[in-house]
Coordinates of C-alpha atoms and ligand atoms in Angstrom, one line a residue:
M1 CA 123.0 84.7 123.6
A2 CA 124.4 84.3 120.3
T3 CA 127.7 84.4 119.6
A4 CA 127.5 85.3 116.0
T5 CA 127.5 88.9 114.9
F6 CA 126.6 90.9 111.8
D7 CA 128.4 94.7 111.4
S8 CA 126.1 98.1 110.5
Y9 CA 127.8 100.3 108.3
N10 CA 127.6 104.2 107.0
P11 CA 126.7 103.9 103.9
S12 CA 128.3 107.0 103.0
T13 CA 131.9 106.5 104.1
G14 CA 132.2 102.2 104.5
E15 CA 133.7 102.8 107.8
L16 CA 131.8 100.0 110.2
I17 CA 129.5 101.5 113.2
D18 CA 129.1 98.7 115.2
S19 CA 128.8 94.9 115.5
F20 CA 126.3 93.6 116.7
P21 CA 124.2 89.8 118.5
R22 CA 123.2 88.1 114.9
S23 CA 119.8 86.8 116.9
D24 CA 119.1 82.5 116.3
A25 CA 115.3 81.4 117.0
A26 CA 116.2 80.8 120.3
D27 CA 117.4 84.6 121.4
V28 CA 113.7 85.0 120.0
E29 CA 112.5 82.3 122.4
R30 CA 114.6 84.1 125.2
A31 CA 112.8 87.2 124.1
V32 CA 109.2 86.1 123.4
A33 CA 109.3 84.7 126.9
S34 CA 110.9 87.6 128.5
A35 CA 107.2 89.5 127.1
R36 CA 104.9 87.0 127.3
A37 CA 105.7 87.5 131.2
A38 CA 105.9 90.6 131.8
W39 CA 102.1 91.4 129.5
E40 CA 100.4 89.9 132.8
D41 CA 101.6 92.9 134.7
W42 CA 102.0 95.3 131.4
R43 CA 98.0 94.7 130.4
L44 CA 96.8 95.6 134.3
V45 CA 98.7 99.1 134.5
P46 CA 95.8 101.4 133.9
A47 CA 96.1 103.0 130.0
P48 CA 97.0 106.6 131.6
Q49 CA 100.4 105.6 132.5
R50 CA 101.4 103.6 130.1
G51 CA 100.7 106.6 127.9
N52 CA 102.6 108.7 130.1
I53 CA 105.7 107.0 130.5
L54 CA 105.6 107.4 126.5
F55 CA 104.8 111.5 126.7
R56 CA 108.3 110.6 128.6
F57 CA 109.8 108.9 126.0
A58 CA 108.6 111.9 123.0
Q59 CA 110.3 113.7 125.7
L60 CA 113.6 111.9 125.9
L61 CA 113.9 112.1 121.9
E62 CA 113.2 115.8 121.5
R63 CA 116.0 116.4 124.2
D64 CA 118.2 113.5 122.5
K65 CA 116.8 114.8 118.5
A66 CA 120.7 116.7 117.4
G67 CA 122.7 113.8 118.1
L68 CA 119.8 110.5 116.9
S69 CA 119.4 112.8 114.2
E70 CA 123.4 112.8 113.2
L71 CA 123.7 109.3 113.9
M72 CA 121.2 109.0 111.1
T73 CA 122.1 110.3 108.9
R74 CA 125.7 107.8 109.4
E75 CA 124.4 104.4 110.5
M76 CA 121.7 105.1 107.2
G77 CA 122.6 108.3 105.3
K78 CA 119.4 110.0 105.5
V79 CA 120.4 114.1 104.6
K80 CA 120.2 115.7 107.7
A81 CA 117.1 117.5 107.9
E82 CA 115.3 115.1 106.8
A83 CA 117.3 112.8 109.9
G84 CA 115.3 116.3 112.0
G85 CA 112.3 114.5 110.4
D86 CA 112.4 111.1 111.4
I87 CA 112.6 111.4 115.4
Q88 CA 110.2 114.4 115.4
E89 CA 107.9 111.7 113.6
A90 CA 108.2 109.4 116.1
I91 CA 108.0 112.4 119.0
D92 CA 104.8 113.2 117.3
M93 CA 103.4 109.7 117.5
S94 CA 104.4 109.0 121.0
Y95 CA 102.5 111.8 121.6
Y96 CA 98.9 112.2 120.0
M97 CA 99.9 108.2 121.2
G98 CA 100.7 108.9 124.9
G99 CA 97.2 111.0 124.8
E100 CA 95.6 107.8 124.1
G101 CA 95.8 106.2 127.5
R102 CA 93.1 108.2 128.5
R103 CA 90.3 107.8 125.4
L104 CA 91.0 104.2 123.7
F105 CA 87.6 104.6 123.1
G106 CA 85.5 102.2 123.1
Q107 CA 81.0 102.7 122.8
T108 CA 78.3 101.5 124.9
T109 CA 74.8 101.7 122.4
P110 CA 71.1 100.5 124.8
S111 CA 69.9 97.2 124.7
E112 CA 66.8 95.7 122.9
L113 CA 66.2 94.5 126.9
P114 CA 65.6 96.2 129.9
D115 CA 67.5 96.4 132.7
K116 CA 70.2 94.8 130.2
F117 CA 74.3 97.4 129.9
M118 CA 76.3 96.4 126.8
M119 CA 79.5 97.9 125.9
S120 CA 81.7 97.6 124.0
V121 CA 85.9 97.6 125.0
R122 CA 90.0 97.3 123.5
M123 CA 91.5 94.7 124.9
P124 CA 95.4 93.6 124.2
V125 CA 96.1 90.7 121.9
G126 CA 99.4 90.3 123.8
V127 CA 103.3 90.2 122.6
V128 CA 103.2 92.0 119.0
G129 CA 106.2 91.4 117.0
A130 CA 107.6 94.6 115.1
I131 CA 109.7 93.8 111.7
T132 CA 110.9 96.9 109.9
P133 CA 112.6 98.6 108.0
W134 CA 115.8 100.5 107.5
N135 CA 114.5 103.7 105.7
F136 CA 112.8 105.4 108.6
P137 CA 114.7 104.1 111.9
I138 CA 113.1 105.3 114.2
A139 CA 110.4 106.8 112.7
I140 CA 108.8 102.9 112.1
P141 CA 109.2 102.1 115.7
A142 CA 107.7 104.6 116.8
W143 CA 104.6 103.9 114.5
K144 CA 104.0 100.6 115.7
L145 CA 105.5 100.7 119.8
C146 CA 103.6 103.6 120.2
P147 CA 100.2 102.4 119.6
A148 CA 101.2 98.4 120.7
L149 CA 102.3 99.8 124.3
V150 CA 99.5 102.4 124.6
C151 CA 97.3 99.3 124.1
G152 CA 99.1 97.1 126.8
N153 CA 100.8 94.4 124.6
T154 CA 104.5 93.7 125.1
V155 CA 106.5 93.5 122.0
V156 CA 109.4 92.3 120.1
L157 CA 111.5 94.2 118.5
K158 CA 113.5 93.0 114.8
P159 CA 114.9 96.0 112.9
A160 CA 116.4 96.5 109.8
E161 CA 119.2 94.7 109.7
D162 CA 120.9 98.2 108.5
T163 CA 120.2 100.0 111.2
P164 CA 120.7 98.1 114.2
L165 CA 121.9 101.4 116.6
L166 CA 119.3 103.9 115.6
A167 CA 117.0 100.8 116.4
Q168 CA 119.1 99.8 120.1
R169 CA 118.7 103.8 121.3
F170 CA 114.9 103.9 120.5
V171 CA 114.6 100.9 123.3
D172 CA 117.1 102.6 125.6
L173 CA 115.1 105.4 125.6
L174 CA 111.8 103.5 125.9
H175 CA 113.4 101.9 129.1
E176 CA 115.1 105.6 130.1
A177 CA 111.3 106.6 129.8
G178 CA 110.3 104.1 132.3
L179 CA 109.2 101.4 130.6
P180 CA 109.2 98.4 133.0
E181 CA 111.8 95.7 132.2
G182 CA 110.3 93.1 129.5
V183 CA 108.0 94.5 128.4
V184 CA 109.7 95.5 124.9
Q185 CA 112.9 92.9 123.9
I186 CA 114.9 93.9 121.1
V187 CA 116.3 91.3 118.5
H188 CA 119.2 92.1 115.8
G189 CA 119.7 89.8 113.2
F190 CA 118.5 89.1 109.4
G191 CA 114.8 88.1 108.8
E192 CA 115.1 85.0 107.6
E193 CA 116.4 83.8 110.8
A194 CA 115.0 86.1 113.6
G195 CA 112.6 87.4 112.3
E196 CA 111.2 83.9 110.5
A197 CA 111.4 82.6 114.1
L198 CA 108.9 85.7 115.3
V199 CA 106.8 85.5 112.5
R200 CA 106.6 81.8 113.6
H201 CA 106.7 81.4 117.2
P202 CA 103.4 80.4 118.8
D203 CA 103.6 82.9 121.5
V204 CA 103.5 86.1 119.2
P205 CA 99.2 86.4 118.5
I206 CA 100.1 89.4 115.8
I207 CA 102.6 90.7 113.2
T208 CA 103.2 94.1 113.0
F209 CA 105.0 94.6 109.6
T210 CA 106.6 97.0 107.1
G211 CA 109.4 95.7 104.0
S212 CA 109.2 95.0 100.9
R213 CA 105.6 93.2 99.1
E214 CA 107.9 89.8 99.1
T215 CA 108.6 89.9 102.2
G216 CA 105.0 90.8 103.3
V217 CA 104.1 87.6 101.3
A218 CA 107.0 85.1 103.1
V219 CA 105.2 86.5 106.5
T220 CA 101.3 85.6 105.4
K221 CA 102.4 82.8 104.5
A222 CA 104.5 82.1 107.8
A223 CA 101.9 83.7 110.1
A224 CA 99.7 81.3 108.4
D225 CA 99.8 78.5 110.8
R226 CA 98.9 80.1 113.9
L227 CA 95.8 81.9 112.1
K228 CA 98.1 84.7 113.3
H229 CA 97.1 88.9 113.0
V230 CA 99.5 90.5 110.2
H231 CA 99.4 94.0 109.6
L232 CA 101.5 94.8 106.5
E233 CA 102.6 97.2 105.5
L234 CA 104.4 97.2 101.7
G235 CA 105.8 98.7 99.0
G236 CA 104.5 101.6 96.1
K237 CA 105.2 102.8 92.8
N238 CA 103.0 106.4 93.8
A239 CA 102.0 108.1 91.3
I240 CA 102.9 112.5 90.9
I241 CA 99.4 113.6 88.3
V242 CA 100.4 116.7 86.7
M243 CA 97.5 117.8 84.6
D244 CA 97.6 121.3 81.9
D245 CA 96.1 124.3 84.9
A246 CA 99.2 123.2 87.1
D247 CA 101.9 125.4 88.9
L248 CA 104.3 124.6 86.9
D249 CA 107.3 125.1 88.8
L250 CA 105.2 123.6 92.2
A251 CA 104.9 120.7 90.5
V252 CA 108.1 120.6 89.7
D253 CA 109.2 121.1 93.8
G254 CA 106.6 118.6 94.8
V255 CA 108.6 115.6 92.1
V256 CA 111.5 117.0 93.4
W257 CA 111.0 116.4 96.7
S258 CA 108.5 113.5 96.8
A259 CA 111.3 111.4 93.7
F260 CA 114.3 111.9 95.2
G261 CA 114.7 112.9 98.6
T262 CA 115.8 109.9 100.9
A263 CA 117.2 109.0 97.2
G264 CA 114.0 107.3 96.4
Q265 CA 114.1 105.7 99.9
R266 CA 110.3 105.8 100.8
C267 CA 107.6 103.9 100.5
T268 CA 105.7 106.5 99.0
A269 CA 108.6 107.8 97.3
A270 CA 106.9 109.4 93.4
S271 CA 108.6 107.1 90.9
R272 CA 105.9 107.8 88.2
V273 CA 104.5 111.4 87.3
I274 CA 101.7 111.4 84.8
V275 CA 102.0 114.7 82.8
H276 CA 99.5 116.7 80.4
E277 CA 101.3 116.7 76.7
A278 CA 100.6 120.3 77.1
V279 CA 103.0 120.7 80.0
Y280 CA 104.7 117.7 79.4
A281 CA 108.3 119.4 76.7
Q282 CA 108.2 122.4 79.7
L283 CA 107.8 120.2 83.2
Q284 CA 110.1 117.8 81.6
S285 CA 112.7 120.4 81.2
K286 CA 112.1 122.5 84.2
L287 CA 112.5 118.4 86.2
V288 CA 115.8 118.5 83.9
E289 CA 117.2 121.3 85.6
R290 CA 117.0 120.5 89.3
A291 CA 117.7 117.1 88.9
E292 CA 120.6 118.4 87.4
R293 CA 121.5 121.0 90.4
M294 CA 120.3 119.1 93.4
K295 CA 124.3 118.7 95.7
I296 CA 124.5 115.2 96.3
G297 CA 126.6 114.4 98.9
D298 CA 127.9 113.8 103.3
P299 CA 124.2 113.8 104.3
W300 CA 125.8 115.3 107.7
E301 CA 126.1 119.1 105.2
D302 CA 124.1 121.6 106.0
D303 CA 122.4 121.5 102.0
T304 CA 123.1 118.5 101.0
E305 CA 119.8 116.7 98.7
I306 CA 120.1 113.9 98.8
G307 CA 123.1 111.8 100.9
P308 CA 123.8 107.5 99.7
V309 CA 121.5 105.2 99.5
I310 CA 121.4 102.5 101.7
N311 CA 123.8 99.5 100.8
E312 CA 126.6 98.3 97.7
A313 CA 122.6 96.0 96.9
A314 CA 120.6 98.6 96.7
V315 CA 122.9 99.9 94.1
D316 CA 123.4 97.6 91.7
K317 CA 119.3 97.1 92.1
I318 CA 118.8 100.7 91.0
H319 CA 121.0 100.5 88.4
S320 CA 119.7 97.4 87.1
Y321 CA 116.4 99.4 86.7
T322 CA 118.0 102.1 84.6
E323 CA 119.3 99.3 82.1
I324 CA 116.1 98.1 82.0
G325 CA 114.4 101.7 80.8
K326 CA 117.4 102.0 78.5
N327 CA 116.1 98.4 77.2
E328 CA 112.4 98.8 77.5
G329 CA 113.3 102.5 75.2
A330 CA 112.4 104.7 77.4
T331 CA 114.5 107.9 76.8
L332 CA 117.0 108.7 79.8
L333 CA 117.3 112.2 80.7
T334 CA 119.7 112.7 83.0
G335 CA 121.5 110.3 85.5
G336 CA 121.7 107.0 85.1
E337 CA 125.0 106.2 87.0
R338 CA 126.6 105.3 89.8
V339 CA 128.5 108.5 91.3
E340 CA 132.0 107.6 91.3
G341 CA 134.1 107.3 94.7
N342 CA 133.9 106.0 97.6
G343 CA 129.9 104.8 99.7
F344 CA 127.3 104.2 97.1
Y345 CA 125.2 107.0 95.5
Y346 CA 123.7 107.7 92.5
R347 CA 122.5 110.4 90.3
P348 CA 118.7 111.9 90.2
T349 CA 118.2 110.1 87.0
V350 CA 114.5 110.7 85.3
F351 CA 113.5 108.7 82.5
A352 CA 111.2 110.1 79.9
D353 CA 108.6 108.8 76.9
V354 CA 107.4 106.2 79.3
E355 CA 104.8 103.6 78.6
P356 CA 102.6 102.6 81.6
Q357 CA 103.5 98.5 81.0
M358 CA 106.5 99.5 81.0
R359 CA 108.9 97.9 83.8
I360 CA 110.6 100.7 85.0
A361 CA 106.5 102.1 85.3
Q362 CA 105.8 98.9 87.4
E363 CA 107.7 97.7 89.5
E364 CA 109.4 99.6 92.8
I365 CA 113.3 101.2 92.4
F366 CA 113.9 101.9 96.3
G367 CA 116.1 104.6 94.5
P368 CA 116.5 107.9 92.8
T369 CA 114.8 107.7 89.9
T370 CA 111.9 108.8 88.2
A371 CA 110.0 107.9 85.3
L372 CA 107.4 110.3 82.8
I373 CA 104.6 109.7 81.6
P374 CA 103.0 111.4 79.0
V375 CA 98.8 111.1 79.0
K376 CA 96.4 113.4 77.0
S377 CA 93.5 113.9 79.3
F378 CA 92.3 113.7 83.2
E379 CA 91.4 110.3 82.3
D380 CA 94.4 108.5 80.7
A381 CA 95.9 109.8 83.9
V382 CA 94.3 108.5 86.0
Q383 CA 93.9 104.3 84.6
A384 CA 97.9 104.7 83.8
A385 CA 97.7 105.8 87.9
N386 CA 95.2 103.2 89.5
G387 CA 96.9 100.4 86.2
I388 CA 99.7 98.9 88.6
R389 CA 99.6 96.8 91.8
Y390 CA 100.6 98.7 94.2
G391 CA 98.4 101.3 95.6
L392 CA 100.1 103.7 99.2
S393 CA 100.1 107.9 97.9
S394 CA 99.4 109.3 94.8
S395 CA 99.0 113.4 94.4
I396 CA 97.4 115.7 91.4
F397 CA 98.8 119.1 90.5
T398 CA 94.9 121.3 88.8
R399 CA 94.0 124.3 90.0
D400 CA 90.3 122.5 88.6
V401 CA 88.8 121.2 91.6
N402 CA 86.4 119.9 89.9
K403 CA 89.3 117.4 88.7
A404 CA 90.7 117.5 92.2
F405 CA 87.6 115.9 93.6
R406 CA 87.2 113.8 90.9
A407 CA 91.2 112.9 91.7
M408 CA 89.6 112.1 95.3
R409 CA 87.6 109.6 94.7
D410 CA 89.3 107.9 91.8
L411 CA 92.7 107.6 92.7
Q412 CA 93.2 103.5 94.0
T413 CA 95.5 104.8 96.8
G414 CA 94.9 105.0 100.7
I415 CA 96.8 108.4 100.4
T416 CA 95.7 111.2 98.2
Y417 CA 97.6 114.6 98.2
I418 CA 96.5 117.9 96.0
N419 CA 98.7 120.0 94.8
A420 CA 101.4 118.6 97.3
G421 CA 104.0 115.6 96.4
T422 CA 103.0 112.0 97.3
T423 CA 105.1 112.2 101.2
G424 CA 104.6 114.3 104.0
A425 CA 102.6 111.7 106.7
E426 CA 101.1 113.0 109.5
V427 CA 100.9 110.7 112.7
H428 CA 97.0 111.4 113.4
L429 CA 95.9 110.6 109.7
P430 CA 96.0 106.9 109.4
F431 CA 98.7 106.2 107.1
G432 CA 98.7 103.1 104.3
G433 CA 97.3 101.3 100.9
M434 CA 94.9 99.7 99.3
K435 CA 95.9 96.6 97.0
E436 CA 98.9 94.6 97.5
T437 CA 100.2 97.6 99.4
G438 CA 99.3 96.2 102.2
N439 CA 96.6 93.7 103.9
G440 CA 93.1 96.5 104.4
H441 CA 94.6 97.5 107.9
R442 CA 96.0 101.1 109.0
E443 CA 99.1 102.5 110.8
A444 CA 99.5 105.8 112.9
G445 CA 96.3 107.8 113.7
Q446 CA 92.9 105.7 115.1
A447 CA 93.1 103.2 112.6
A448 CA 95.6 101.5 114.7
L449 CA 94.5 101.2 117.5
D450 CA 92.5 98.3 115.5
V451 CA 95.3 96.6 114.5
F452 CA 97.0 96.2 118.4
T453 CA 93.4 95.7 120.5
E454 CA 90.9 93.2 120.2
W455 CA 87.0 94.7 120.5
K456 CA 85.3 92.7 123.2
S457 CA 82.0 93.5 123.9
I458 CA 80.3 93.3 126.7
Y459 CA 76.8 92.7 128.6
V460 CA 75.2 93.1 131.9
D461 CA 71.4 92.0 132.9
Y462 CA 70.5 93.3 136.0
S463 CA 67.3 92.5 135.2
G464 CA 67.2 89.9 138.3
K465 CA 65.9 86.8 135.8
L466 CA 67.1 85.4 132.4
Q467 CA 66.3 87.8 129.8
R468 CA 66.5 86.2 126.2
A469 CA 67.7 88.8 123.1
Q470 CA 65.7 87.7 120.1
I471 CA 63.6 85.5 121.9
D472 CA 61.9 87.8 124.8
N473 CA 61.4 91.5 123.0
V474 CA 60.0 90.5 119.8
E475 CA 56.3 91.4 119.6
S476 CA 53.8 90.3 117.5
P477 CA 53.6 91.4 114.0
A478 CA 51.7 94.1 113.5
P479 CA 47.8 94.1 112.1
R480 CA 48.8 93.7 108.1
Ligands
NAD501 P1 112.7 94.1 103.9 O1 111.4 93.2 103.2 O2 113.7 93.8 103.0 O3 112.9 94.1 105.2 C1 112.1 94.5 106.4 C2 112.8 93.9 107.5 O4 112.0 92.6 107.5 C3 113.8 93.4 107.6 O5 113.7 93.4 109.0 C4 114.2 92.9 108.0 O6 115.3 91.7 108.7 C5 113.1 91.2 107.5 N1 112.8 90.0 107.0 C6 113.2 89.9 105.7 N2 112.8 88.4 105.6 C7 112.2 88.4 106.2 C8 111.8 87.1 106.4 N3 111.8 86.0 105.3 N4 110.9 86.9 107.7 C9 110.7 88.1 109.2 N5 111.0 89.1 108.5 C10 111.8 88.9 107.0 O7 112.9 95.6 103.3 P2 113.7 96.8 103.2 O8 114.0 96.7 101.9 O9 114.4 96.7 104.3 O10 112.6 98.3 103.2 C11 112.4 98.5 101.6 C12 110.9 98.4 101.6 O11 110.2 98.3 102.7 C13 110.5 98.8 100.6 O12 109.0 97.9 99.8 C14 109.2 99.7 101.1 O13 107.7 100.7 100.1 C15 108.9 99.8 102.1 N6 108.3 100.0 103.0 C16 106.8 100.5 103.4 C17 106.5 100.8 104.3 C18 104.8 101.6 103.9 O14 104.0 102.3 105.4 N7 104.1 100.9 103.2 C19 107.6 102.2 105.0 C20 108.7 102.0 104.6 C21 109.3 101.2 103.7

């Protein structure tokens, strides 16, 4: 066992929460060996029984929702209502994937030959290496582990170093729900150490990773030597389009929730607002007024709207983008500074007169900063929205049904909202992004099953003789 440790801190007070083992390659080796051994039995447990464990897990999450929410406000700084939402997402996912234990549908199809039966079935892949970020510290592990487990895989989880206690509680509850020993292992510690060892381990055929684009590239490279399956959910630079016919108050509600919720630390955060010039001045003043009224403070207070960001490095990064925006010639309308005192707080920040190519409109800031980009038409808005490397979420506020449908078709993102902000996914639709937000896979919904299973095609010949496909059944060509 690792003897080195690392600490987890409360981002709003700096209080030490606890110390955790800093797992190294030897710990990963042991965890993978246990998960590999457990897989031999787990893959044979009937899927409905695996699903039943997830139902019990969902019930335990419901039982502990208040306590886990409180812990999330302490360990990660998410405000109370949002912390409850994070846990609810895990509850929803556990119930949804629990039900999948009685589906996991394959296909049957007629054979081209007589007395022959054909079907495809989903097979588990083996030991899943799951690497998760801190910003949805209960929901994202659930998004990965629930489908992985119901499909018959075992898992080694490497959670983010900023939220180890929440991850530990998550795994403890899975065991309380009846998950057999060994099926889920947890290794704490750092990405370059425990994370990379997991990605490189020969007995881990599949990696599911959520985090930044840069780490996603490193994970892909490290996994390439063994041609592993790699499932990536990476960053975003999501845009809300506000057209001249929009309900502006509704649009401002959507921007405030999507840009400043979770202090902007969501992959789906609206860090760009593309606004038709006819309503630009009006939207700008309404947004600034709302941003300046937001209550920043202790995340466990009921009326707090913006809690801390995760750590000192995050404050520095967010502030560096404020400087970048100013130097690029954008107009800082409000915010742009750290809140003095304890904890890692940053004011909601709005830049105006932003050009689509500026760095503040191109790069993921992951903080409460948004950039207003004026445009003259719907076509310009779509072009600006698509003019980035990422493709996670997008939204349009308009009352014009034709524009709404064109936006659904033309915005190059895995998720598009109409008359709602860029955030608010539900567990039963696929979640993920186009372009460099990922590598074509999707989390959640039925799509997650494709990540955590391999298709096997099965042919059963009951004719009692050799039947050759593509040869014995070919009729003579029709006369010309
Ligand atoms: P991060 O990439 O820094 O870390 C994510 C995880 O990867 C952590 O557990 C970390 O320890 C591990 N890691 C780091 N280096 C590694 C390496 N070389 N090998 C293996 N593992 C390694 O990201 P973060 O700061 O924790 O999270 C924020 C990022 O996550 C943002 O870019 C955000 O957009 C993204 N995110 C994406 C989604 C999505 O579904 N698309 C959801 C949430 C967050």
